[in-house]
Amino acid sequence: MDFDGLFNEQLDALKDEGNYRIFAELERRCGSFPRARSHDDDAPDEVTVWCSNDYLGMGHNTAVRERMKEVIDACGAGAGGTRNISGTNCHHKELEAELADLHGKDSALLFTSGYVSNWAALSTLGARLPDAVILSDELNHASMIEGIRHARCDKKIWKHNDPEDLDRKLSALPSNATKIVAFESVYSMDGDICPMQEIVEVAEKHGAMTYLDEVHAVGLYGPRGGGISEREGLADRITLIEGTLGKAYGVVGGYVTGSEALCDFIRSFASGFIFTTALPPAVAAGATTSIRHLKTSNVERLRQREQVAKLRAALDREGIPHILNPSHIIPVMIKDPVKCRQISDILMQDYGIYVQPINYPTVPKGTERLRFTPGPLHSDADIERLVAALKTLWTQCAIAHQVA
């Protein structure tokens, strides 16, 4: 059988739809972020990155980098195995204690990524709790959807950010059901923020567990970077808070926090934890340093908010349509996969501006967009140059301006 032929048939279809992904080869360089060196032949040698999830530039923070270098010299490059066999290190335990403190919880558990922490935790809870039913917001991340699917328990999908629909779905469940309400704080594609208090109150009314994904909020919101749940004073009322170390904290990894019993339960039964090599100790130490810094420093967060507001205002002045939301994520709507790819390519090749097109299946067809994430290290001149380029391309590519 011609297996390559089967593969290429579906790849060709993806290309015809305009949804084939092309990776830009970029080299992040310390001290110059958001500048990066491009290794693509048809792009300038240096480009400005506008779509990084290193939201605060902590991946280049001097203290974080120095701490990682210290620990790699002390402990070596890798963890040596799974946490059970030979991989648990004092730096893992120190980081877990720091994360538990961040969210005001008794315990925390590390994973190799935010994707794995969602997949492993939700699949374990759904599979092992008696008569479990997971109620999932309809726009939850793919990692949460995979975890729920793998749990093979009953599931209900409730309308996005709609506590009344959640209430109806919970009310219809049998009395013996173990109810788990899964939702996010900041949704990464539209940048909207959930009505957290209303969701928590509905869940409490029905005796449901609350499972909150804060990956696009930790480090960024709350007085210590504990996310929207900290900002709103709700962390103590949420059963499990999940987050990442790979976005605002600038390294890599995922985690869950909650009670001692909850974290021990996931530690003991989640295959995604048991059978996975642990994070390198140097990564754990770098993450601890980053978290501690952002618990006390508000400089990065305030500067980021200033630059987000400036970019929104500049886009508004030029009538370039973007989704209004209260977060740091600015989706500029194109609504056509081919044009979205085309604009991204021209920005890169002609202007040295890198922003990856967001197409199906990440977002629904007809909602294709460019997703901008201004950070504290983007200058005012960077913003002016970006908006001027977009203004030119909006006319060239015949994309509608927003109506005032």
mmCIF file of C-alpha atoms in Angstrom:
data_model
loop_
_atom_site.group_PDB
_atom_site.id
_atom_site.type_symbol
_atom_site.label_atom_id
_atom_site.label_comp_id
_atom_site.label_asym_id
_atom_site.label_seq_id
_atom_site.Cartn_x
_atom_site.Cartn_y
_atom_site.Cartn_z
ATOM 1 C CA MET A 1 0.000 0.000 0.000
ATOM 2 C CA ASP A 2 1.204 3.522 -0.818
ATOM 3 C CA PHE A 3 1.158 5.055 2.652
ATOM 4 C CA ASP A 4 2.941 8.234 1.536
ATOM 5 C CA GLY A 5 0.234 8.660 -1.096
ATOM 6 C CA LEU A 6 -2.422 8.496 1.620
ATOM 7 C CA PHE A 7 -0.538 11.030 3.720
ATOM 8 C CA ASN A 8 -0.009 13.422 0.806
ATOM 9 C CA GLU A 9 -3.647 13.239 -0.277
ATOM 10 C CA GLN A 10 -4.772 14.731 3.021
ATOM 11 C CA LEU A 11 -1.866 17.181 3.164
ATOM 12 C CA ASP A 12 -2.751 18.442 -0.313
ATOM 13 C CA ALA A 13 -6.350 18.963 0.771
ATOM 14 C CA LEU A 14 -5.122 20.964 3.742
ATOM 15 C CA LYS A 15 -3.010 23.140 1.443
ATOM 16 C CA ASP A 16 -5.943 23.696 -0.939
ATOM 17 C CA GLU A 17 -8.048 24.937 1.976
ATOM 18 C CA GLY A 18 -5.337 27.414 2.979
ATOM 19 C CA ASN A 19 -4.933 25.732 6.374
ATOM 20 C CA TYR A 20 -1.519 24.107 5.902
ATOM 21 C CA ARG A 21 0.886 25.310 8.594
ATOM 22 C CA ILE A 22 4.328 26.611 7.681
ATOM 23 C CA PHE A 23 6.787 27.113 10.529
ATOM 24 C CA ALA A 24 9.066 30.117 10.567
ATOM 25 C CA GLU A 25 12.583 29.226 11.677
ATOM 26 C CA LEU A 26 13.475 31.850 14.249
ATOM 27 C CA GLU A 27 16.359 32.149 16.687
ATOM 28 C CA ARG A 28 15.510 33.955 19.902
ATOM 29 C CA ARG A 29 18.524 35.880 21.148
ATOM 30 C CA CYS A 30 19.087 37.010 24.718
ATOM 31 C CA GLY A 31 19.000 40.745 25.184
ATOM 32 C CA SER A 32 17.210 41.543 21.942
ATOM 33 C CA PHE A 33 13.673 40.177 22.480
ATOM 34 C CA PRO A 34 11.203 40.773 20.791
ATOM 35 C CA ARG A 35 13.759 40.779 17.984
ATOM 36 C CA ALA A 36 14.739 37.395 16.606
ATOM 37 C CA ARG A 37 17.064 36.147 13.900
ATOM 38 C CA SER A 38 15.267 34.600 10.945
ATOM 39 C CA HIS A 39 16.753 31.620 9.121
ATOM 40 C CA ASP A 40 14.153 31.730 6.341
ATOM 41 C CA ASP A 41 15.611 32.624 2.925
ATOM 42 C CA ASP A 42 12.740 34.936 1.972
ATOM 43 C CA ALA A 43 12.693 37.003 5.173
ATOM 44 C CA PRO A 44 14.998 39.691 6.599
ATOM 45 C CA ASP A 45 17.780 38.487 8.886
ATOM 46 C CA GLU A 46 16.115 40.158 11.866
ATOM 47 C CA VAL A 47 12.383 40.228 12.560
ATOM 48 C CA THR A 48 10.143 41.546 15.327
ATOM 49 C CA VAL A 49 8.041 38.823 16.966
ATOM 50 C CA TRP A 50 4.428 39.823 17.686
ATOM 51 C CA CYS A 51 2.836 36.489 18.592
ATOM 52 C CA SER A 52 5.018 35.069 21.350
ATOM 53 C CA ASN A 53 3.433 33.510 24.430
ATOM 54 C CA ASP A 54 6.494 34.613 26.407
ATOM 55 C CA TYR A 55 4.131 37.372 27.401
ATOM 56 C CA LEU A 56 6.431 39.266 29.784
ATOM 57 C CA GLY A 57 9.803 38.393 28.275
ATOM 58 C CA MET A 58 10.743 36.297 31.323
ATOM 59 C CA GLY A 59 12.422 33.742 29.066
ATOM 60 C CA HIS A 60 15.216 36.328 28.740
ATOM 61 C CA ASN A 61 15.221 37.525 32.344
ATOM 62 C CA THR A 62 18.785 37.664 33.696
ATOM 63 C CA ALA A 63 17.993 36.122 37.085
ATOM 64 C CA VAL A 64 16.062 33.247 35.490
ATOM 65 C CA ARG A 65 18.870 32.482 33.049
ATOM 66 C CA GLU A 66 21.600 32.671 35.686
ATOM 67 C CA ARG A 67 19.684 30.365 38.021
ATOM 68 C CA MET A 68 19.205 27.804 35.257
ATOM 69 C CA LYS A 69 22.924 27.884 34.456
ATOM 70 C CA GLU A 70 23.814 27.386 38.128
ATOM 71 C CA VAL A 71 21.553 24.368 38.456
ATOM 72 C CA ILE A 72 22.566 22.735 35.187
ATOM 73 C CA ASP A 73 26.176 22.878 36.383
ATOM 74 C CA ALA A 74 25.139 21.450 39.757
ATOM 75 C CA CYS A 75 22.637 18.786 38.664
ATOM 76 C CA GLY A 76 23.320 18.079 34.989
ATOM 77 C CA ALA A 77 21.104 18.400 31.939
ATOM 78 C CA GLY A 78 18.256 15.977 32.629
ATOM 79 C CA ALA A 79 16.178 14.679 35.508
ATOM 80 C CA GLY A 80 17.299 11.074 35.119
ATOM 81 C CA GLY A 81 13.905 9.467 34.735
ATOM 82 C CA THR A 82 10.300 9.608 35.804
ATOM 83 C CA ARG A 83 9.497 11.138 39.174
ATOM 84 C CA ASN A 84 8.845 7.655 40.556
ATOM 85 C CA ILE A 85 12.040 5.969 39.365
ATOM 86 C CA SER A 86 14.834 8.494 39.738
ATOM 87 C CA GLY A 87 13.574 11.858 38.609
ATOM 88 C CA THR A 88 12.333 13.658 41.736
ATOM 89 C CA ASN A 89 14.712 16.433 42.705
ATOM 90 C CA CYS A 90 14.757 19.089 45.410
ATOM 91 C CA HIS A 91 14.116 21.681 42.683
ATOM 92 C CA HIS A 92 10.862 19.947 41.700
ATOM 93 C CA LYS A 93 9.660 19.986 45.304
ATOM 94 C CA GLU A 94 10.674 23.621 45.743
ATOM 95 C CA LEU A 95 8.762 24.603 42.593
ATOM 96 C CA GLU A 96 5.659 22.668 43.647
ATOM 97 C CA ALA A 97 5.675 24.476 47.004
ATOM 98 C CA GLU A 98 6.027 27.816 45.192
ATOM 99 C CA LEU A 99 3.058 26.985 42.919
ATOM 100 C CA ALA A 100 0.864 25.872 45.820
ATOM 101 C CA ASP A 101 1.620 29.183 47.549
ATOM 102 C CA LEU A 102 0.906 31.130 44.341
ATOM 103 C CA HIS A 103 -2.655 29.812 44.230
ATOM 104 C CA GLY A 104 -3.245 29.507 47.978
ATOM 105 C CA LYS A 105 -3.507 25.721 47.790
ATOM 106 C CA ASP A 106 -2.122 22.935 49.964
ATOM 107 C CA SER A 107 -0.294 21.139 47.183
ATOM 108 C CA ALA A 108 0.836 21.196 43.543
ATOM 109 C CA LEU A 109 1.979 18.658 40.966
ATOM 110 C CA LEU A 110 4.322 19.281 38.032
ATOM 111 C CA PHE A 111 3.904 18.023 34.468
ATOM 112 C CA THR A 112 6.025 18.361 31.352
ATOM 113 C CA SER A 113 3.596 20.814 29.700
ATOM 114 C CA GLY A 114 0.281 22.543 30.204
ATOM 115 C CA TYR A 115 -1.208 20.290 27.541
ATOM 116 C CA VAL A 116 -0.162 17.191 29.477
ATOM 117 C CA SER A 117 -1.363 18.542 32.825
ATOM 118 C CA ASN A 118 -4.859 19.171 31.417
ATOM 119 C CA TRP A 119 -4.999 15.891 29.539
ATOM 120 C CA ALA A 120 -3.703 13.839 32.484
ATOM 121 C CA ALA A 121 -5.698 15.504 35.247
ATOM 122 C CA LEU A 122 -9.065 15.598 33.491
ATOM 123 C CA SER A 123 -8.766 12.071 32.136
ATOM 124 C CA THR A 124 -7.881 10.746 35.599
ATOM 125 C CA LEU A 125 -10.659 12.593 37.391
ATOM 126 C CA GLY A 126 -13.277 11.598 34.827
ATOM 127 C CA ALA A 127 -12.185 7.967 34.645
ATOM 128 C CA ARG A 128 -11.777 7.247 38.361
ATOM 129 C CA LEU A 129 -14.412 9.293 40.177
ATOM 130 C CA PRO A 130 -17.721 7.426 40.532
ATOM 131 C CA ASP A 131 -20.477 8.348 38.056
ATOM 132 C CA ALA A 132 -18.400 11.296 36.873
ATOM 133 C CA VAL A 133 -19.849 13.869 34.494
ATOM 134 C CA ILE A 134 -17.558 16.577 33.120
ATOM 135 C CA LEU A 135 -19.315 19.782 32.083
ATOM 136 C CA SER A 136 -17.033 21.566 29.623
ATOM 137 C CA ASP A 137 -17.238 25.096 28.241
ATOM 138 C CA GLU A 138 -17.708 24.793 24.480
ATOM 139 C CA LEU A 139 -14.527 26.765 23.737
ATOM 140 C CA ASN A 140 -12.190 24.880 26.059
ATOM 141 C CA HIS A 141 -8.677 24.132 24.808
ATOM 142 C CA ALA A 142 -7.842 21.005 22.814
ATOM 143 C CA SER A 143 -5.881 19.614 25.777
ATOM 144 C CA MET A 144 -9.004 19.722 27.944
ATOM 145 C CA ILE A 145 -11.108 18.162 25.197
ATOM 146 C CA GLU A 146 -8.571 15.343 24.811
ATOM 147 C CA GLY A 147 -8.535 14.728 28.547
ATOM 148 C CA ILE A 148 -12.322 14.545 28.680
ATOM 149 C CA ARG A 149 -12.414 12.234 25.663
ATOM 150 C CA HIS A 150 -9.809 9.955 27.190
ATOM 151 C CA ALA A 151 -11.751 9.820 30.492
ATOM 152 C CA ARG A 152 -14.605 8.026 28.698
ATOM 153 C CA CYS A 153 -17.085 9.341 31.233
ATOM 154 C CA ASP A 154 -20.305 11.195 30.568
ATOM 155 C CA LYS A 155 -19.805 14.757 29.349
ATOM 156 C CA LYS A 156 -21.956 17.805 28.772
ATOM 157 C CA ILE A 157 -20.986 20.873 26.743
ATOM 158 C CA TRP A 158 -22.294 24.210 28.001
ATOM 159 C CA LYS A 159 -22.485 27.451 26.051
ATOM 160 C CA HIS A 160 -19.369 29.565 26.189
ATOM 161 C CA ASN A 161 -19.150 31.717 29.333
ATOM 162 C CA ASP A 162 -22.870 31.153 30.016
ATOM 163 C CA PRO A 163 -23.542 30.383 33.714
ATOM 164 C CA GLU A 164 -27.286 30.065 33.074
ATOM 165 C CA ASP A 165 -26.748 27.281 30.546
ATOM 166 C CA LEU A 166 -24.322 25.608 32.960
ATOM 167 C CA ASP A 167 -26.993 25.802 35.658
ATOM 168 C CA ARG A 168 -29.513 24.123 33.356
ATOM 169 C CA LYS A 169 -27.061 21.360 32.443
ATOM 170 C CA LEU A 170 -26.186 20.714 36.081
ATOM 171 C CA SER A 171 -29.836 20.698 37.124
ATOM 172 C CA ALA A 172 -30.602 17.950 34.612
ATOM 173 C CA LEU A 173 -27.987 15.532 35.989
ATOM 174 C CA PRO A 174 -28.914 12.612 38.280
ATOM 175 C CA SER A 175 -28.347 13.091 41.999
ATOM 176 C CA ASN A 176 -25.612 10.437 42.134
ATOM 177 C CA ALA A 177 -23.408 12.151 39.510
ATOM 178 C CA THR A 178 -19.959 13.419 40.497
ATOM 179 C CA LYS A 179 -20.008 16.768 38.730
ATOM 180 C CA ILE A 180 -16.847 18.426 37.379
ATOM 181 C CA VAL A 181 -17.128 21.906 35.815
ATOM 182 C CA ALA A 182 -14.171 22.578 33.489
ATOM 183 C CA PHE A 183 -13.488 26.080 32.151
ATOM 184 C CA GLU A 184 -10.745 28.616 31.410
ATOM 185 C CA SER A 185 -10.118 32.089 32.766
ATOM 186 C CA VAL A 186 -8.629 33.787 29.670
ATOM 187 C CA TYR A 187 -9.529 32.193 26.330
ATOM 188 C CA SER A 188 -6.497 32.425 24.110
ATOM 189 C CA MET A 189 -8.035 32.961 20.677
ATOM 190 C CA ASP A 190 -10.680 35.624 21.404
ATOM 191 C CA GLY A 191 -8.996 36.942 24.540
ATOM 192 C CA ASP A 192 -12.239 37.031 26.516
ATOM 193 C CA ILE A 193 -12.359 36.409 30.277
ATOM 194 C CA CYS A 194 -14.916 34.155 31.908
ATOM 195 C CA PRO A 195 -17.553 35.379 34.407
ATOM 196 C CA MET A 196 -15.737 33.439 37.103
ATOM 197 C CA GLN A 197 -17.771 34.342 40.165
ATOM 198 C CA GLU A 198 -21.053 33.386 38.500
ATOM 199 C CA ILE A 199 -19.609 30.082 37.283
ATOM 200 C CA VAL A 200 -18.249 29.248 40.737
ATOM 201 C CA GLU A 201 -21.563 30.099 42.401
ATOM 202 C CA VAL A 202 -23.488 27.851 40.001
ATOM 203 C CA ALA A 203 -21.035 25.009 40.598
ATOM 204 C CA GLU A 204 -21.262 25.430 44.382
ATOM 205 C CA LYS A 205 -25.065 25.429 44.195
ATOM 206 C CA HIS A 206 -24.915 21.959 42.639
ATOM 207 C CA GLY A 207 -22.034 20.587 44.718
ATOM 208 C CA ALA A 208 -19.765 20.397 41.677
ATOM 209 C CA MET A 209 -15.987 20.353 41.532
ATOM 210 C CA THR A 210 -14.480 23.331 39.695
ATOM 211 C CA TYR A 211 -11.549 22.769 37.318
ATOM 212 C CA LEU A 212 -9.978 26.048 36.145
ATOM 213 C CA ASP A 213 -7.386 26.444 33.387
ATOM 214 C CA GLU A 214 -5.373 29.641 34.070
ATOM 215 C CA VAL A 215 -2.584 29.102 31.502
ATOM 216 C CA HIS A 216 -3.063 32.466 29.752
ATOM 217 C CA ALA A 217 -3.486 34.323 33.039
ATOM 218 C CA VAL A 218 -0.834 33.124 35.499
ATOM 219 C CA GLY A 219 1.933 35.664 35.942
ATOM 220 C CA LEU A 220 -0.183 38.309 34.220
ATOM 221 C CA TYR A 221 -3.159 38.977 36.505
ATOM 222 C CA GLY A 222 -3.594 39.305 40.234
ATOM 223 C CA PRO A 223 -1.301 41.155 42.656
ATOM 224 C CA ARG A 224 1.169 38.234 42.702
ATOM 225 C CA GLY A 225 0.461 36.780 39.263
ATOM 226 C CA GLY A 226 -1.928 34.116 40.531
ATOM 227 C CA GLY A 227 -4.288 34.705 37.600
ATOM 228 C CA ILE A 228 -7.879 35.848 37.302
ATOM 229 C CA SER A 229 -8.884 33.671 40.274
ATOM 230 C CA GLU A 230 -6.458 35.626 42.473
ATOM 231 C CA ARG A 231 -7.528 38.971 41.011
ATOM 232 C CA GLU A 232 -11.181 38.202 41.726
ATOM 233 C CA GLY A 233 -10.518 36.701 45.174
ATOM 234 C CA LEU A 234 -11.932 33.320 44.145
ATOM 235 C CA ALA A 235 -8.945 30.965 44.252
ATOM 236 C CA ASP A 236 -9.951 29.450 47.594
ATOM 237 C CA ARG A 237 -13.369 28.491 46.173
ATOM 238 C CA ILE A 238 -11.972 26.631 43.144
ATOM 239 C CA THR A 239 -11.153 22.949 43.573
ATOM 240 C CA LEU A 240 -8.307 22.654 41.061
ATOM 241 C CA ILE A 241 -6.302 25.392 39.355
ATOM 242 C CA GLU A 242 -4.167 24.347 36.389
ATOM 243 C CA GLY A 243 -1.454 26.443 34.794
ATOM 244 C CA THR A 244 1.662 26.562 32.677
ATOM 245 C CA LEU A 245 5.293 27.562 33.089
ATOM 246 C CA GLY A 246 5.741 28.054 29.332
ATOM 247 C CA LYS A 247 3.989 31.379 28.820
ATOM 248 C CA ALA A 248 4.296 34.321 31.226
ATOM 249 C CA TYR A 249 6.933 32.472 33.286
ATOM 250 C CA GLY A 250 9.125 32.001 30.223
ATOM 251 C CA VAL A 251 10.278 28.368 30.588
ATOM 252 C CA VAL A 252 8.366 25.114 30.037
ATOM 253 C CA GLY A 253 6.080 22.793 31.990
ATOM 254 C CA GLY A 254 2.570 22.525 33.373
ATOM 255 C CA TYR A 255 1.022 21.961 36.778
ATOM 256 C CA VAL A 256 -2.109 21.478 38.833
ATOM 257 C CA THR A 257 -2.770 22.807 42.322
ATOM 258 C CA GLY A 258 -5.349 21.822 44.922
ATOM 259 C CA SER A 259 -5.733 19.910 48.144
ATOM 260 C CA GLU A 260 -3.141 17.369 49.309
ATOM 261 C CA ALA A 261 -5.573 14.547 48.571
ATOM 262 C CA LEU A 262 -6.422 15.801 45.081
ATOM 263 C CA CYS A 263 -2.792 16.194 43.987
ATOM 264 C CA ASP A 264 -1.829 12.847 45.521
ATOM 265 C CA PHE A 265 -4.762 11.228 43.705
ATOM 266 C CA ILE A 266 -3.575 12.570 40.334
ATOM 267 C CA ARG A 267 0.055 11.727 41.176
ATOM 268 C CA SER A 268 -0.914 8.155 41.952
ATOM 269 C CA PHE A 269 -3.264 7.434 39.044
ATOM 270 C CA ALA A 270 -2.455 9.741 36.094
ATOM 271 C CA SER A 271 -0.519 7.866 33.406
ATOM 272 C CA GLY A 272 0.557 11.204 31.918
ATOM 273 C CA PHE A 273 2.476 11.833 35.137
ATOM 274 C CA ILE A 274 3.591 8.336 36.104
ATOM 275 C CA PHE A 275 5.202 7.346 32.816
ATOM 276 C CA THR A 276 6.773 10.671 31.763
ATOM 277 C CA THR A 277 10.364 11.772 32.369
ATOM 278 C CA ALA A 278 10.468 14.645 34.847
ATOM 279 C CA LEU A 279 11.310 18.232 33.953
ATOM 280 C CA PRO A 280 15.062 18.970 34.040
ATOM 281 C CA PRO A 281 16.015 20.393 37.453
ATOM 282 C CA ALA A 282 17.418 23.527 35.802
ATOM 283 C CA VAL A 283 14.027 24.216 34.202
ATOM 284 C CA ALA A 284 12.280 23.786 37.551
ATOM 285 C CA ALA A 285 14.757 26.129 39.233
ATOM 286 C CA GLY A 286 14.322 28.738 36.484
ATOM 287 C CA ALA A 287 10.547 28.553 36.829
ATOM 288 C CA THR A 288 10.788 29.011 40.604
ATOM 289 C CA THR A 289 12.922 32.117 40.105
ATOM 290 C CA SER A 290 10.479 33.508 37.545
ATOM 291 C CA ILE A 291 7.447 32.929 39.763
ATOM 292 C CA ARG A 292 9.138 34.509 42.782
ATOM 293 C CA HIS A 293 10.103 37.550 40.725
ATOM 294 C CA LEU A 294 6.580 38.091 39.411
ATOM 295 C CA LYS A 295 5.079 37.625 42.864
ATOM 296 C CA THR A 296 6.762 40.859 43.919
ATOM 297 C CA SER A 297 7.378 42.793 40.686
ATOM 298 C CA ASN A 298 4.545 44.584 38.930
ATOM 299 C CA VAL A 299 6.804 46.430 36.478
ATOM 300 C CA GLU A 300 6.461 43.896 33.674
ATOM 301 C CA ARG A 301 2.681 43.611 34.001
ATOM 302 C CA LEU A 302 2.085 47.367 34.012
ATOM 303 C CA ARG A 303 4.337 47.948 31.010
ATOM 304 C CA GLN A 304 2.609 45.162 29.110
ATOM 305 C CA ARG A 305 -0.803 46.705 29.769
ATOM 306 C CA GLU A 306 0.444 50.077 28.516
ATOM 307 C CA GLN A 307 1.629 48.576 25.239
ATOM 308 C CA VAL A 308 -1.569 46.549 24.785
ATOM 309 C CA ALA A 309 -3.642 49.725 25.200
ATOM 310 C CA LYS A 310 -1.434 51.636 22.745
ATOM 311 C CA LEU A 311 -1.746 48.965 20.061
ATOM 312 C CA ARG A 312 -5.530 48.773 20.469
ATOM 313 C CA ALA A 313 -5.819 52.558 20.182
ATOM 314 C CA ALA A 314 -3.620 52.638 17.068
ATOM 315 C CA LEU A 315 -5.657 49.890 15.395
ATOM 316 C CA ASP A 316 -8.853 51.779 16.203
ATOM 317 C CA ARG A 317 -7.499 54.968 14.640
ATOM 318 C CA GLU A 318 -6.891 53.117 11.364
ATOM 319 C CA GLY A 319 -10.187 51.200 11.452
ATOM 320 C CA ILE A 320 -8.450 47.826 11.547
ATOM 321 C CA PRO A 321 -10.928 45.348 13.073
ATOM 322 C CA HIS A 322 -9.919 43.538 16.233
ATOM 323 C CA ILE A 323 -11.913 41.747 18.883
ATOM 324 C CA LEU A 324 -12.521 43.954 21.906
ATOM 325 C CA ASN A 325 -11.745 42.115 25.129
ATOM 326 C CA PRO A 326 -10.355 42.872 28.603
ATOM 327 C CA SER A 327 -7.181 40.793 28.203
ATOM 328 C CA HIS A 328 -3.709 41.162 26.709
ATOM 329 C CA ILE A 329 -4.598 39.219 23.539
ATOM 330 C CA ILE A 330 -5.466 41.235 20.403
ATOM 331 C CA PRO A 331 -7.052 39.165 17.602
ATOM 332 C CA VAL A 332 -7.098 41.082 14.298
ATOM 333 C CA MET A 333 -9.797 39.515 12.167
ATOM 334 C CA ILE A 334 -9.138 38.496 8.545
ATOM 335 C CA LYS A 335 -11.900 35.870 8.119
ATOM 336 C CA ASP A 336 -10.247 34.195 5.153
ATOM 337 C CA PRO A 337 -7.514 31.524 5.448
ATOM 338 C CA VAL A 338 -5.736 32.393 2.197
ATOM 339 C CA LYS A 339 -5.650 36.139 2.918
ATOM 340 C CA CYS A 340 -4.599 35.436 6.495
ATOM 341 C CA ARG A 341 -1.609 33.438 5.273
ATOM 342 C CA GLN A 342 -0.899 36.022 2.567
ATOM 343 C CA ILE A 343 -0.811 38.955 4.989
ATOM 344 C CA SER A 344 1.368 37.011 7.414
ATOM 345 C CA ASP A 345 3.842 36.197 4.637
ATOM 346 C CA ILE A 346 4.034 39.793 3.380
ATOM 347 C CA LEU A 347 4.510 41.153 6.898
ATOM 348 C CA MET A 348 7.402 38.772 7.375
ATOM 349 C CA GLN A 349 9.054 39.165 3.979
ATOM 350 C CA ASP A 350 8.593 42.881 3.363
ATOM 351 C CA TYR A 351 8.428 44.374 6.840
ATOM 352 C CA GLY A 352 10.314 41.969 9.111
ATOM 353 C CA ILE A 353 7.200 41.552 11.251
ATOM 354 C CA TYR A 354 6.375 38.033 12.409
ATOM 355 C CA VAL A 355 2.852 37.047 13.368
ATOM 356 C CA GLN A 356 1.571 33.542 12.717
ATOM 357 C CA PRO A 357 -1.838 33.177 10.993
ATOM 358 C CA ILE A 358 -4.465 31.440 13.122
ATOM 359 C CA ASN A 359 -6.632 29.220 10.933
ATOM 360 C CA TYR A 360 -8.897 26.182 11.252
ATOM 361 C CA PRO A 361 -8.941 23.936 13.302
ATOM 362 C CA THR A 362 -7.527 26.265 15.965
ATOM 363 C CA VAL A 363 -10.431 28.621 15.250
ATOM 364 C CA PRO A 364 -13.685 27.970 13.333
ATOM 365 C CA LYS A 365 -13.666 28.471 9.578
ATOM 366 C CA GLY A 366 -14.556 32.036 8.675
ATOM 367 C CA THR A 367 -12.926 33.448 11.826
ATOM 368 C CA GLU A 368 -9.298 33.342 10.686
ATOM 369 C CA ARG A 369 -7.145 35.949 12.338
ATOM 370 C CA LEU A 370 -3.754 37.338 13.247
ATOM 371 C CA ARG A 371 -3.218 37.121 17.009
ATOM 372 C CA PHE A 372 -1.027 39.861 18.466
ATOM 373 C CA THR A 373 0.415 39.714 21.978
ATOM 374 C CA PRO A 374 2.166 43.009 22.789
ATOM 375 C CA GLY A 375 4.691 42.716 25.582
ATOM 376 C CA PRO A 376 6.640 45.039 27.858
ATOM 377 C CA LEU A 377 9.649 44.907 25.516
ATOM 378 C CA HIS A 378 7.771 46.115 22.421
ATOM 379 C CA SER A 379 8.576 49.787 21.883
ATOM 380 C CA ASP A 380 6.219 52.553 20.784
ATOM 381 C CA ALA A 381 8.130 52.614 17.487
ATOM 382 C CA ASP A 382 7.439 48.879 17.065
ATOM 383 C CA ILE A 383 3.723 49.545 17.463
ATOM 384 C CA GLU A 384 3.740 52.436 14.968
ATOM 385 C CA ARG A 385 5.606 50.346 12.401
ATOM 386 C CA LEU A 386 3.258 47.387 12.795
ATOM 387 C CA VAL A 387 0.093 49.476 12.398
ATOM 388 C CA ALA A 388 1.511 51.331 9.388
ATOM 389 C CA ALA A 389 2.247 47.984 7.695
ATOM 390 C CA LEU A 390 -1.230 46.666 8.474
ATOM 391 C CA LYS A 391 -2.809 49.853 7.130
ATOM 392 C CA THR A 392 -0.998 49.397 3.813
ATOM 393 C CA LEU A 393 -1.869 45.699 3.530
ATOM 394 C CA TRP A 394 -5.527 46.254 4.412
ATOM 395 C CA THR A 395 -5.921 48.239 1.220
ATOM 396 C CA GLN A 396 -3.768 45.966 -0.943
ATOM 397 C CA CYS A 397 -5.573 42.795 0.158
ATOM 398 C CA ALA A 398 -9.058 44.353 0.060
ATOM 399 C CA ILE A 399 -10.051 43.602 3.639
ATOM 400 C CA ALA A 400 -12.943 45.465 5.199
ATOM 401 C CA HIS A 401 -12.251 48.174 7.757
ATOM 402 C CA GLN A 402 -14.324 48.274 10.879
ATOM 403 C CA VAL A 403 -17.152 50.773 11.015
ATOM 404 C CA ALA A 404 -16.842 53.384 13.744
#
